[in-house]
Amino acid sequence: MDEQDKGANGGEPYANGEDTAPAIGLISQYVKDLSFENPNAPAVYQNPAQPQIDVQFNIGSGQVGDDVHEVVLRIDVRAEADGQVAFIAELAYAGLFGIRNVPAEHIQPFLLGEAPRLIFPFARRVLADAIRDGGFPPLLLEPIDFAALYQQQALAEGQPAVTTGETGTA
């Protein structure tokens, strides 16, 4: 038996070609919920003041099947000018991820750090298009380091640091 025939289980070959290598893949991504409100149109278009924009993010995850997890990136945007609401946009953008043979301590850092990074560019485009279609300049959100945010939150909650490869320390 040569080295290629040996598995990670003590040098023995995998039984019946069993695949025990860790694997993560993006299965699908989709808009779960999208809302755009323009409550003061058309008067809001007459206001020359630049609106103040407040952006809030929330990330949730849950297991939806064997080895399948859903990650939902929620982005809420509120724009106001001179105390008047210009627009409110709310987006829940989701991705389904297949996760197999990954150690349990690495799953949550992936789901709350790396997975949102993968779907964020698509969520950003959907949100920018909705705001543009509402009659406003598109809002182009800056990239976000979700892994660093996860790490900060985990440390604040007293959780031990876990190395997750691409996402850094979480």
PDB file of N, CA and C in Angstrom, residues 38-107:
ATOM      1  N   ASN A  38     -40.817  54.556   1.276  1.00  0.00           N
ATOM      2  CA  ASN A  38     -40.537  55.926   0.893  1.00  0.00           C
ATOM      3  C   ASN A  38     -41.731  56.760   1.380  1.00  0.00           C
ATOM      4  N   PRO A  39     -41.859  56.924   2.714  1.00  0.00           N
ATOM      5  CA  PRO A  39     -43.100  57.459   3.281  1.00  0.00           C
ATOM      6  C   PRO A  39     -43.385  58.926   2.982  1.00  0.00           C
ATOM      7  N   ASN A  40     -42.381  59.698   2.604  1.00  0.00           N
ATOM      8  CA  ASN A  40     -42.596  61.130   2.388  1.00  0.00           C
ATOM      9  C   ASN A  40     -42.430  61.553   0.937  1.00  0.00           C
ATOM     10  N   ALA A  41     -42.577  60.600   0.020  1.00  0.00           N
ATOM     11  CA  ALA A  41     -42.523  60.940  -1.403  1.00  0.00           C
ATOM     12  C   ALA A  41     -43.839  61.608  -1.780  1.00  0.00           C
ATOM     13  N   PRO A  42     -43.854  62.570  -2.645  1.00  0.00           N
ATOM     14  CA  PRO A  42     -42.744  63.107  -3.416  1.00  0.00           C
ATOM     15  C   PRO A  42     -42.018  64.278  -2.735  1.00  0.00           C
ATOM     16  N   ALA A  43     -42.514  64.731  -1.589  1.00  0.00           N
ATOM     17  CA  ALA A  43     -41.920  65.906  -0.937  1.00  0.00           C
ATOM     18  C   ALA A  43     -40.445  65.694  -0.597  1.00  0.00           C
ATOM     19  N   VAL A  44     -40.045  64.465  -0.278  1.00  0.00           N
ATOM     20  CA  VAL A  44     -38.667  64.200   0.117  1.00  0.00           C
ATOM     21  C   VAL A  44     -37.684  64.529  -1.002  1.00  0.00           C
ATOM     22  N   TYR A  45     -38.130  64.467  -2.243  1.00  0.00           N
ATOM     23  CA  TYR A  45     -37.233  64.760  -3.366  1.00  0.00           C
ATOM     24  C   TYR A  45     -36.955  66.252  -3.513  1.00  0.00           C
ATOM     25  N   GLN A  46     -37.744  67.077  -2.836  1.00  0.00           N
ATOM     26  CA  GLN A  46     -37.548  68.533  -2.875  1.00  0.00           C
ATOM     27  C   GLN A  46     -36.576  69.007  -1.813  1.00  0.00           C
ATOM     28  N   ASN A  47     -36.226  68.135  -0.868  1.00  0.00           N
ATOM     29  CA  ASN A  47     -35.336  68.498   0.228  1.00  0.00           C
ATOM     30  C   ASN A  47     -33.883  68.395  -0.249  1.00  0.00           C
ATOM     31  N   PRO A  48     -33.154  69.537  -0.271  1.00  0.00           N
ATOM     32  CA  PRO A  48     -31.774  69.514  -0.762  1.00  0.00           C
ATOM     33  C   PRO A  48     -30.766  68.970   0.267  1.00  0.00           C
ATOM     34  N   ALA A  49     -31.200  68.804   1.515  1.00  0.00           N
ATOM     35  CA  ALA A  49     -30.280  68.344   2.568  1.00  0.00           C
ATOM     36  C   ALA A  49     -29.843  66.900   2.314  1.00  0.00           C
ATOM     37  N   GLN A  50     -28.574  66.651   2.598  1.00  0.00           N
ATOM     38  CA  GLN A  50     -28.036  65.300   2.496  1.00  0.00           C
ATOM     39  C   GLN A  50     -28.564  64.468   3.663  1.00  0.00           C
ATOM     40  N   PRO A  51     -29.180  63.322   3.404  1.00  0.00           N
ATOM     41  CA  PRO A  51     -29.737  62.544   4.521  1.00  0.00           C
ATOM     42  C   PRO A  51     -28.645  61.905   5.376  1.00  0.00           C
ATOM     43  N   GLN A  52     -28.948  61.770   6.656  1.00  0.00           N
ATOM     44  CA  GLN A  52     -28.104  61.014   7.577  1.00  0.00           C
ATOM     45  C   GLN A  52     -28.544  59.555   7.458  1.00  0.00           C
ATOM     46  N   ILE A  53     -27.587  58.673   7.281  1.00  0.00           N
ATOM     47  CA  ILE A  53     -27.919  57.268   7.040  1.00  0.00           C
ATOM     48  C   ILE A  53     -27.426  56.418   8.194  1.00  0.00           C
ATOM     49  N   ASP A  54     -28.339  55.609   8.746  1.00  0.00           N
ATOM     50  CA  ASP A  54     -28.022  54.683   9.822  1.00  0.00           C
ATOM     51  C   ASP A  54     -28.157  53.265   9.261  1.00  0.00           C
ATOM     52  N   VAL A  55     -27.092  52.471   9.384  1.00  0.00           N
ATOM     53  CA  VAL A  55     -27.093  51.098   8.878  1.00  0.00           C
ATOM     54  C   VAL A  55     -26.851  50.155  10.046  1.00  0.00           C
ATOM     55  N   GLN A  56     -27.692  49.148  10.159  1.00  0.00           N
ATOM     56  CA  GLN A  56     -27.571  48.131  11.207  1.00  0.00           C
ATOM     57  C   GLN A  56     -27.471  46.756  10.553  1.00  0.00           C
ATOM     58  N   PHE A  57     -26.610  45.901  11.117  1.00  0.00           N
ATOM     59  CA  PHE A  57     -26.437  44.538  10.619  1.00  0.00           C
ATOM     60  C   PHE A  57     -26.805  43.544  11.719  1.00  0.00           C
ATOM     61  N   ASN A  58     -27.335  42.404  11.302  1.00  0.00           N
ATOM     62  CA  ASN A  58     -27.604  41.308  12.214  1.00  0.00           C
ATOM     63  C   ASN A  58     -27.374  40.012  11.442  1.00  0.00           C
ATOM     64  N   ILE A  59     -26.732  39.048  12.071  1.00  0.00           N
ATOM     65  CA  ILE A  59     -26.452  37.774  11.417  1.00  0.00           C
ATOM     66  C   ILE A  59     -27.065  36.663  12.258  1.00  0.00           C
ATOM     67  N   GLY A  60     -27.791  35.788  11.606  1.00  0.00           N
ATOM     68  CA  GLY A  60     -28.369  34.637  12.281  1.00  0.00           C
ATOM     69  C   GLY A  60     -28.075  33.381  11.489  1.00  0.00           C
ATOM     70  N   SER A  61     -28.079  32.259  12.172  1.00  0.00           N
ATOM     71  CA  SER A  61     -27.861  30.992  11.469  1.00  0.00           C
ATOM     72  C   SER A  61     -28.668  29.899  12.144  1.00  0.00           C
ATOM     73  N   GLY A  62     -28.943  28.874  11.382  1.00  0.00           N
ATOM     74  CA  GLY A  62     -29.646  27.729  11.924  1.00  0.00           C
ATOM     75  C   GLY A  62     -29.470  26.528  11.017  1.00  0.00           C
ATOM     76  N   GLN A  63     -29.544  25.351  11.604  1.00  0.00           N
ATOM     77  CA  GLN A  63     -29.430  24.132  10.821  1.00  0.00           C
ATOM     78  C   GLN A  63     -30.796  23.818  10.241  1.00  0.00           C
ATOM     79  N   VAL A  64     -30.853  23.600   8.918  1.00  0.00           N
ATOM     80  CA  VAL A  64     -32.124  23.350   8.251  1.00  0.00           C
ATOM     81  C   VAL A  64     -32.228  21.942   7.675  1.00  0.00           C
ATOM     82  N   GLY A  65     -31.158  21.170   7.806  1.00  0.00           N
ATOM     83  CA  GLY A  65     -31.151  19.790   7.322  1.00  0.00           C
ATOM     84  C   GLY A  65     -29.852  19.128   7.720  1.00  0.00           C
ATOM     85  N   ASP A  66     -29.722  17.860   7.357  1.00  0.00           N
ATOM     86  CA  ASP A  66     -28.469  17.155   7.629  1.00  0.00           C
ATOM     87  C   ASP A  66     -27.344  17.861   6.885  1.00  0.00           C
ATOM     88  N   ASP A  67     -26.361  18.341   7.622  1.00  0.00           N
ATOM     89  CA  ASP A  67     -25.192  18.999   7.054  1.00  0.00           C
ATOM     90  C   ASP A  67     -25.521  20.274   6.267  1.00  0.00           C
ATOM     91  N   VAL A  68     -26.705  20.859   6.475  1.00  0.00           N
ATOM     92  CA  VAL A  68     -27.091  22.084   5.765  1.00  0.00           C
ATOM     93  C   VAL A  68     -27.484  23.145   6.785  1.00  0.00           C
ATOM     94  N   HIS A  69     -26.874  24.327   6.637  1.00  0.00           N
ATOM     95  CA  HIS A  69     -27.137  25.454   7.530  1.00  0.00           C
ATOM     96  C   HIS A  69     -27.548  26.663   6.706  1.00  0.00           C
ATOM     97  N   GLU A  70     -28.497  27.428   7.248  1.00  0.00           N
ATOM     98  CA  GLU A  70     -28.902  28.679   6.627  1.00  0.00           C
ATOM     99  C   GLU A  70     -28.282  29.821   7.427  1.00  0.00           C
ATOM    100  N   VAL A  71     -27.675  30.772   6.723  1.00  0.00           N
ATOM    101  CA  VAL A  71     -27.138  31.981   7.329  1.00  0.00           C
ATOM    102  C   VAL A  71     -27.931  33.142   6.758  1.00  0.00           C
ATOM    103  N   VAL A  72     -28.488  33.979   7.644  1.00  0.00           N
ATOM    104  CA  VAL A  72     -29.282  35.119   7.218  1.00  0.00           C
ATOM    105  C   VAL A  72     -28.559  36.395   7.636  1.00  0.00           C
ATOM    106  N   LEU A  73     -28.246  37.219   6.643  1.00  0.00           N
ATOM    107  CA  LEU A  73     -27.634  38.523   6.859  1.00  0.00           C
ATOM    108  C   LEU A  73     -28.745  39.555   6.730  1.00  0.00           C
ATOM    109  N   ARG A  74     -29.035  40.218   7.836  1.00  0.00           N
ATOM    110  CA  ARG A  74     -30.097  41.235   7.845  1.00  0.00           C
ATOM    111  C   ARG A  74     -29.443  42.609   7.871  1.00  0.00           C
ATOM    112  N   ILE A  75     -29.854  43.465   6.933  1.00  0.00           N
ATOM    113  CA  ILE A  75     -29.334  44.829   6.836  1.00  0.00           C
ATOM    114  C   ILE A  75     -30.526  45.780   6.881  1.00  0.00           C
ATOM    115  N   ASP A  76     -30.520  46.661   7.871  1.00  0.00           N
ATOM    116  CA  ASP A  76     -31.575  47.664   8.019  1.00  0.00           C
ATOM    117  C   ASP A  76     -30.955  49.039   7.808  1.00  0.00           C
ATOM    118  N   VAL A  77     -31.559  49.828   6.903  1.00  0.00           N
ATOM    119  CA  VAL A  77     -31.054  51.159   6.588  1.00  0.00           C
ATOM    120  C   VAL A  77     -32.179  52.163   6.794  1.00  0.00           C
ATOM    121  N   ARG A  78     -31.853  53.242   7.498  1.00  0.00           N
ATOM    122  CA  ARG A  78     -32.806  54.334   7.710  1.00  0.00           C
ATOM    123  C   ARG A  78     -32.111  55.627   7.336  1.00  0.00           C
ATOM    124  N   ALA A  79     -32.725  56.395   6.431  1.00  0.00           N
ATOM    125  CA  ALA A  79     -32.168  57.677   5.998  1.00  0.00           C
ATOM    126  C   ALA A  79     -33.135  58.789   6.382  1.00  0.00           C
ATOM    127  N   GLU A  80     -32.587  59.817   7.049  1.00  0.00           N
ATOM    128  CA  GLU A  80     -33.391  60.969   7.462  1.00  0.00           C
ATOM    129  C   GLU A  80     -32.682  62.254   7.070  1.00  0.00           C
ATOM    130  N   ALA A  81     -33.474  63.231   6.669  1.00  0.00           N
ATOM    131  CA  ALA A  81     -32.955  64.561   6.356  1.00  0.00           C
ATOM    132  C   ALA A  81     -33.857  65.586   7.029  1.00  0.00           C
ATOM    133  N   ASP A  82     -33.267  66.456   7.818  1.00  0.00           N
ATOM    134  CA  ASP A  82     -34.016  67.498   8.539  1.00  0.00           C
ATOM    135  C   ASP A  82     -35.172  66.921   9.352  1.00  0.00           C
ATOM    136  N   GLY A  83     -34.942  65.787  10.009  1.00  0.00           N
ATOM    137  CA  GLY A  83     -35.964  65.176  10.849  1.00  0.00           C
ATOM    138  C   GLY A  83     -37.059  64.464  10.082  1.00  0.00           C
ATOM    139  N   GLN A  84     -36.927  64.376   8.779  1.00  0.00           N
ATOM    140  CA  GLN A  84     -37.933  63.725   7.943  1.00  0.00           C
ATOM    141  C   GLN A  84     -37.335  62.440   7.372  1.00  0.00           C
ATOM    142  N   VAL A  85     -38.090  61.349   7.435  1.00  0.00           N
ATOM    143  CA  VAL A  85     -37.610  60.082   6.894  1.00  0.00           C
ATOM    144  C   VAL A  85     -37.541  60.181   5.377  1.00  0.00           C
ATOM    145  N   ALA A  86     -36.362  59.923   4.833  1.00  0.00           N
ATOM    146  CA  ALA A  86     -36.204  59.872   3.382  1.00  0.00           C
ATOM    147  C   ALA A  86     -36.594  58.483   2.881  1.00  0.00           C
ATOM    148  N   PHE A  87     -36.009  57.450   3.479  1.00  0.00           N
ATOM    149  CA  PHE A  87     -36.379  56.081   3.137  1.00  0.00           C
ATOM    150  C   PHE A  87     -35.965  55.132   4.247  1.00  0.00           C
ATOM    151  N   ILE A  88     -36.618  53.976   4.234  1.00  0.00           N
ATOM    152  CA  ILE A  88     -36.274  52.868   5.123  1.00  0.00           C
ATOM    153  C   ILE A  88     -36.168  51.628   4.238  1.00  0.00           C
ATOM    154  N   ALA A  89     -35.033  50.947   4.314  1.00  0.00           N
ATOM    155  CA  ALA A  89     -34.845  49.713   3.541  1.00  0.00           C
ATOM    156  C   ALA A  89     -34.441  48.604   4.508  1.00  0.00           C
ATOM    157  N   GLU A  90     -35.066  47.454   4.349  1.00  0.00           N
ATOM    158  CA  GLU A  90     -34.756  46.292   5.188  1.00  0.00           C
ATOM    159  C   GLU A  90     -34.579  45.090   4.275  1.00  0.00           C
ATOM    160  N   LEU A  91     -33.457  44.413   4.444  1.00  0.00           N
ATOM    161  CA  LEU A  91     -33.154  43.247   3.621  1.00  0.00           C
ATOM    162  C   LEU A  91     -32.715  42.094   4.511  1.00  0.00           C
ATOM    163  N   ALA A  92     -33.296  40.935   4.274  1.00  0.00           N
ATOM    164  CA  ALA A  92     -32.817  39.692   4.875  1.00  0.00           C
ATOM    165  C   ALA A  92     -32.359  38.832   3.703  1.00  0.00           C
ATOM    166  N   TYR A  93     -31.048  38.660   3.593  1.00  0.00           N
ATOM    167  CA  TYR A  93     -30.446  37.907   2.497  1.00  0.00           C
ATOM    168  C   TYR A  93     -29.828  36.641   3.090  1.00  0.00           C
ATOM    169  N   ALA A  94     -30.132  35.500   2.481  1.00  0.00           N
ATOM    170  CA  ALA A  94     -29.722  34.232   3.078  1.00  0.00           C
ATOM    171  C   ALA A  94     -28.882  33.388   2.130  1.00  0.00           C
ATOM    172  N   GLY A  95     -28.089  32.538   2.753  1.00  0.00           N
ATOM    173  CA  GLY A  95     -27.314  31.554   2.010  1.00  0.00           C
ATOM    174  C   GLY A  95     -27.457  30.207   2.679  1.00  0.00           C
ATOM    175  N   LEU A  96     -27.522  29.155   1.873  1.00  0.00           N
ATOM    176  CA  LEU A  96     -27.521  27.787   2.383  1.00  0.00           C
ATOM    177  C   LEU A  96     -26.125  27.223   2.189  1.00  0.00           C
ATOM    178  N   PHE A  97     -25.563  26.702   3.265  1.00  0.00           N
ATOM    179  CA  PHE A  97     -24.208  26.174   3.236  1.00  0.00           C
ATOM    180  C   PHE A  97     -24.217  24.705   3.625  1.00  0.00           C
ATOM    181  N   GLY A  98     -23.566  23.891   2.827  1.00  0.00           N
ATOM    182  CA  GLY A  98     -23.352  22.496   3.167  1.00  0.00           C
ATOM    183  C   GLY A  98     -22.060  22.388   3.963  1.00  0.00           C
ATOM    184  N   ILE A  99     -22.128  21.759   5.119  1.00  0.00           N
ATOM    185  CA  ILE A  99     -20.958  21.609   5.991  1.00  0.00           C
ATOM    186  C   ILE A  99     -20.864  20.148   6.399  1.00  0.00           C
ATOM    187  N   ARG A 100     -19.727  19.525   6.048  1.00  0.00           N
ATOM    188  CA  ARG A 100     -19.552  18.104   6.339  1.00  0.00           C
ATOM    189  C   ARG A 100     -18.157  17.864   6.915  1.00  0.00           C
ATOM    190  N   ASN A 101     -18.094  17.062   7.957  1.00  0.00           N
ATOM    191  CA  ASN A 101     -16.829  16.638   8.565  1.00  0.00           C
ATOM    192  C   ASN A 101     -15.987  17.811   9.076  1.00  0.00           C
ATOM    193  N   VAL A 102     -16.649  18.846   9.545  1.00  0.00           N
ATOM    194  CA  VAL A 102     -15.955  20.003  10.115  1.00  0.00           C
ATOM    195  C   VAL A 102     -16.080  19.911  11.630  1.00  0.00           C
ATOM    196  N   PRO A 103     -14.967  20.067  12.363  1.00  0.00           N
ATOM    197  CA  PRO A 103     -15.048  20.012  13.828  1.00  0.00           C
ATOM    198  C   PRO A 103     -16.064  21.027  14.361  1.00  0.00           C
ATOM    199  N   ALA A 104     -16.812  20.628  15.356  1.00  0.00           N
ATOM    200  CA  ALA A 104     -17.899  21.453  15.904  1.00  0.00           C
ATOM    201  C   ALA A 104     -17.432  22.842  16.310  1.00  0.00           C
ATOM    202  N   GLU A 105     -16.228  22.957  16.855  1.00  0.00           N
ATOM    203  CA  GLU A 105     -15.754  24.268  17.314  1.00  0.00           C
ATOM    204  C   GLU A 105     -15.461  25.233  16.161  1.00  0.00           C
ATOM    205  N   HIS A 106     -15.448  24.730  14.917  1.00  0.00           N
ATOM    206  CA  HIS A 106     -15.182  25.594  13.761  1.00  0.00           C
ATOM    207  C   HIS A 106     -16.455  25.991  13.021  1.00  0.00           C
ATOM    208  N   ILE A 107     -17.574  25.347  13.330  1.00  0.00           N
ATOM    209  CA  ILE A 107     -18.807  25.611  12.592  1.00  0.00           C
ATOM    210  C   ILE A 107     -19.354  27.004  12.889  1.00  0.00           C
TER     211      ILE A 107
END
